[in-house]
């Protein structure tokens, strides 16, 4: 997955691409696959998708709050010659090497089906997409919110992180599905 973005359009393109990959991975998934897990204490496929849905909903809300702060500041968007808008190379590399514990609020609990979680994902993605014109109209790199593992991230980094997070868990799902083949 791409980890350096020069503008908001590239970030939203990465979001679309990560969602397409997740949809492809989950297409035709049978109910018998939803409960697959590689160890009793680990999440099953349905729980992984529920976690992704919880996180994206939370990140959508966070992006909205950071955007409101940026709009209140009235900073103009960065110019085309400003260099990369977002570079998450280090975050992506750490995410490949390290295992993380989900924050309590992001642990799946509802027993949602994959289709229910996908519906939640569609809603949160629509909310993020609706914010795009506002994100493109303002400079949003000053205000940050701390990620539990990666420290302070600004609005652009959080947006790009949505795709990174989704891809990380898509690969996890693919590994689970491969164990049943």
CSV table of C-alpha atoms in Angstrom, one decimal:
chain,number,residue,atom,x,y,z
A,1,UNK,CA,0.0,0.0,0.0
A,2,UNK,CA,1.1,3.5,-0.8
A,3,UNK,CA,2.3,5.4,2.4
A,4,UNK,CA,3.3,8.8,1.0
A,5,UNK,CA,0.7,11.2,-0.3
A,6,UNK,CA,1.1,14.6,-1.9
A,7,UNK,CA,-2.5,15.7,-1.8
A,8,UNK,CA,-5.9,14.9,-0.3
A,9,UNK,CA,-7.0,13.3,-3.6
A,10,UNK,CA,-4.3,10.7,-3.2
A,11,UNK,CA,-5.4,9.9,0.3
A,12,UNK,CA,-9.0,9.4,-0.8
A,13,UNK,CA,-7.8,7.2,-3.7
A,14,UNK,CA,-5.9,5.0,-1.2
A,15,UNK,CA,-9.1,4.8,0.9
A,16,UNK,CA,-11.1,3.6,-2.1
A,17,UNK,CA,-8.4,1.1,-3.1
A,18,UNK,CA,-8.1,-0.3,0.4
A,19,UNK,CA,-11.9,-0.7,0.6
A,20,UNK,CA,-12.0,-2.4,-2.8
A,21,UNK,CA,-9.3,-4.9,-1.6
A,22,UNK,CA,-11.3,-5.6,1.6
A,23,UNK,CA,-14.5,-6.1,-0.4
A,24,UNK,CA,-12.8,-8.5,-2.8
A,25,UNK,CA,-11.4,-10.5,0.2
A,26,UNK,CA,-14.8,-10.7,1.8
A,27,UNK,CA,-16.8,-11.3,-1.4
A,28,UNK,CA,-18.5,-14.7,-1.4
A,29,UNK,CA,-17.5,-15.3,2.2
A,30,UNK,CA,-19.7,-18.0,3.6
A,31,UNK,CA,-21.2,-18.0,7.1
A,32,UNK,CA,-18.9,-20.9,8.0
A,33,UNK,CA,-15.9,-18.7,7.3
A,34,UNK,CA,-17.0,-15.9,9.7
A,35,UNK,CA,-16.1,-17.9,12.8
A,36,UNK,CA,-12.6,-18.9,11.6
A,37,UNK,CA,-9.8,-18.0,14.0
A,38,UNK,CA,-6.2,-19.2,14.3
A,39,UNK,CA,-6.3,-19.5,18.1
A,40,UNK,CA,-9.0,-19.6,20.7
A,41,UNK,CA,-8.0,-16.2,22.2
A,42,UNK,CA,-7.7,-14.5,18.8
A,43,UNK,CA,-10.4,-12.7,16.9
A,44,UNK,CA,-12.4,-14.6,14.2
A,45,UNK,CA,-13.0,-13.2,10.8
A,46,UNK,CA,-16.3,-11.5,11.8
A,47,UNK,CA,-14.7,-9.9,14.8
A,48,UNK,CA,-11.8,-8.5,12.8
A,49,UNK,CA,-14.3,-6.9,10.4
A,50,UNK,CA,-16.3,-5.6,13.3
A,51,UNK,CA,-13.1,-4.1,14.8
A,52,UNK,CA,-12.3,-2.4,11.5
A,53,UNK,CA,-15.9,-1.0,11.4
A,54,UNK,CA,-15.6,0.3,15.0
A,55,UNK,CA,-12.2,2.0,14.3
A,56,UNK,CA,-13.3,3.6,11.0
A,57,UNK,CA,-16.4,5.0,12.7
A,58,UNK,CA,-14.3,6.5,15.5
A,59,UNK,CA,-11.7,7.8,13.0
A,60,UNK,CA,-14.5,9.4,10.9
A,61,UNK,CA,-15.7,11.3,14.0
A,62,UNK,CA,-12.1,12.2,14.9
A,63,UNK,CA,-11.4,13.6,11.5
A,64,UNK,CA,-14.6,15.7,11.7
A,65,UNK,CA,-13.4,17.2,15.0
A,66,UNK,CA,-9.9,17.9,13.7
A,67,UNK,CA,-11.4,19.4,10.6
A,68,UNK,CA,-13.6,21.7,12.7
A,69,UNK,CA,-10.5,23.0,14.5
A,70,UNK,CA,-8.6,23.5,11.3
A,71,UNK,CA,-11.6,25.4,9.8
A,72,UNK,CA,-11.8,27.6,12.9
A,73,UNK,CA,-8.1,28.5,12.3
A,74,UNK,CA,-8.7,29.3,8.7
A,75,UNK,CA,-5.4,28.1,7.5
A,76,UNK,CA,-5.1,27.7,3.7
A,77,UNK,CA,-4.5,24.3,2.3
A,78,UNK,CA,-0.8,23.5,1.6
A,79,UNK,CA,0.5,24.4,-1.8
A,80,UNK,CA,1.5,21.9,-4.4
A,81,UNK,CA,5.1,22.7,-3.9
A,82,UNK,CA,5.0,21.9,-0.1
A,83,UNK,CA,6.3,18.4,-0.6
A,84,UNK,CA,4.5,15.3,0.7
A,85,UNK,CA,1.3,16.0,2.6
A,86,UNK,CA,1.6,12.7,4.5
A,87,UNK,CA,4.4,10.2,4.9
A,88,UNK,CA,3.4,7.1,7.0
A,89,UNK,CA,6.4,5.0,6.0
A,90,UNK,CA,7.6,4.5,9.5
A,91,UNK,CA,4.1,3.8,10.8
A,92,UNK,CA,3.5,1.2,8.0
A,93,UNK,CA,6.9,-0.5,8.7
A,94,UNK,CA,6.1,-0.7,12.5
A,95,UNK,CA,2.6,-2.0,11.7
A,96,UNK,CA,4.1,-4.8,9.7
A,97,UNK,CA,6.5,-5.8,12.5
A,98,UNK,CA,4.6,-5.2,15.7
A,99,UNK,CA,1.5,-6.7,17.3
A,100,UNK,CA,-0.9,-4.2,18.9
A,101,UNK,CA,-3.6,-4.5,21.6
A,102,UNK,CA,-6.8,-2.8,20.5
A,103,UNK,CA,-8.1,-0.1,22.9
A,104,UNK,CA,-11.0,-1.3,24.9
A,105,UNK,CA,-13.5,0.8,22.9
A,106,UNK,CA,-12.4,-0.9,19.7
A,107,UNK,CA,-12.7,-4.5,20.9
A,108,UNK,CA,-15.5,-6.3,19.1
A,109,UNK,CA,-18.4,-7.2,21.4
A,110,UNK,CA,-21.6,-7.2,19.5
A,111,UNK,CA,-21.2,-10.5,17.6
A,112,UNK,CA,-22.0,-8.6,14.4
A,113,UNK,CA,-22.0,-10.5,11.2
A,114,UNK,CA,-19.6,-9.6,8.4
A,115,UNK,CA,-22.5,-8.1,6.4
A,116,UNK,CA,-23.6,-6.0,9.4
A,117,UNK,CA,-20.1,-4.7,9.9
A,118,UNK,CA,-19.7,-4.0,6.2
A,119,UNK,CA,-22.9,-1.9,6.4
A,120,UNK,CA,-21.3,0.1,9.2
A,121,UNK,CA,-18.2,0.5,7.1
A,122,UNK,CA,-20.2,1.9,4.2
A,123,UNK,CA,-21.8,4.4,6.5
A,124,UNK,CA,-18.5,5.6,8.0
A,125,UNK,CA,-16.9,5.8,4.6
A,126,UNK,CA,-19.8,7.9,3.3
A,127,UNK,CA,-19.2,10.2,6.3
A,128,UNK,CA,-15.5,10.5,5.5
A,129,UNK,CA,-16.2,11.0,1.8
A,130,UNK,CA,-18.7,13.8,2.6
A,131,UNK,CA,-15.9,15.6,4.5
A,132,UNK,CA,-13.5,15.6,1.5
A,133,UNK,CA,-14.4,19.1,0.1
A,134,UNK,CA,-13.9,20.6,3.5
A,135,UNK,CA,-10.6,18.7,4.0
A,136,UNK,CA,-9.4,20.0,0.6
A,137,UNK,CA,-10.3,23.6,1.5
A,138,UNK,CA,-8.3,24.0,4.6
A,139,UNK,CA,-4.8,23.5,6.0
A,140,UNK,CA,-5.2,20.7,8.6
A,141,UNK,CA,-1.7,19.7,9.6
A,142,UNK,CA,-1.4,21.7,12.8
A,143,UNK,CA,-4.0,20.0,15.0
A,144,UNK,CA,-3.2,16.5,16.1
A,145,UNK,CA,-4.7,13.7,18.2
A,146,UNK,CA,-2.6,11.0,19.7
A,147,UNK,CA,-2.7,7.5,18.3
A,148,UNK,CA,-2.2,4.9,21.1
A,149,UNK,CA,0.9,3.4,19.4
A,150,UNK,CA,2.1,6.0,17.0
A,151,UNK,CA,1.8,9.2,18.9
A,152,UNK,CA,0.2,12.5,17.6
A,153,UNK,CA,-1.2,12.3,14.1
A,154,UNK,CA,-2.8,15.2,12.2
A,155,UNK,CA,-6.0,15.1,10.1
A,156,UNK,CA,-4.2,14.0,6.9
A,157,UNK,CA,-2.3,11.3,8.7
A,158,UNK,CA,-5.5,10.0,10.4
A,159,UNK,CA,-7.2,9.8,7.0
A,160,UNK,CA,-4.3,7.9,5.5
A,161,UNK,CA,-4.2,5.7,8.5
A,162,UNK,CA,-7.7,4.5,7.9
A,163,UNK,CA,-6.5,2.8,4.7
A,164,UNK,CA,-3.4,1.5,6.4
A,165,UNK,CA,-5.4,0.0,9.2
A,166,UNK,CA,-8.0,-1.5,6.9
A,167,UNK,CA,-5.2,-3.1,4.8
A,168,UNK,CA,-3.5,-4.5,7.9
A,169,UNK,CA,-6.7,-6.3,8.9
A,170,UNK,CA,-7.5,-7.4,5.4
A,171,UNK,CA,-4.2,-9.3,5.4
A,172,UNK,CA,-5.1,-10.8,8.7
A,173,UNK,CA,-8.4,-12.0,7.3
A,174,UNK,CA,-6.7,-13.4,4.3
A,175,UNK,CA,-4.3,-15.4,6.6
A,176,UNK,CA,-7.3,-16.7,8.5
A,177,UNK,CA,-9.1,-17.7,5.3
A,178,UNK,CA,-5.9,-19.4,4.0
A,179,UNK,CA,-5.8,-21.7,7.1
A,180,UNK,CA,-9.2,-23.1,6.1
A,181,UNK,CA,-8.2,-23.8,2.5
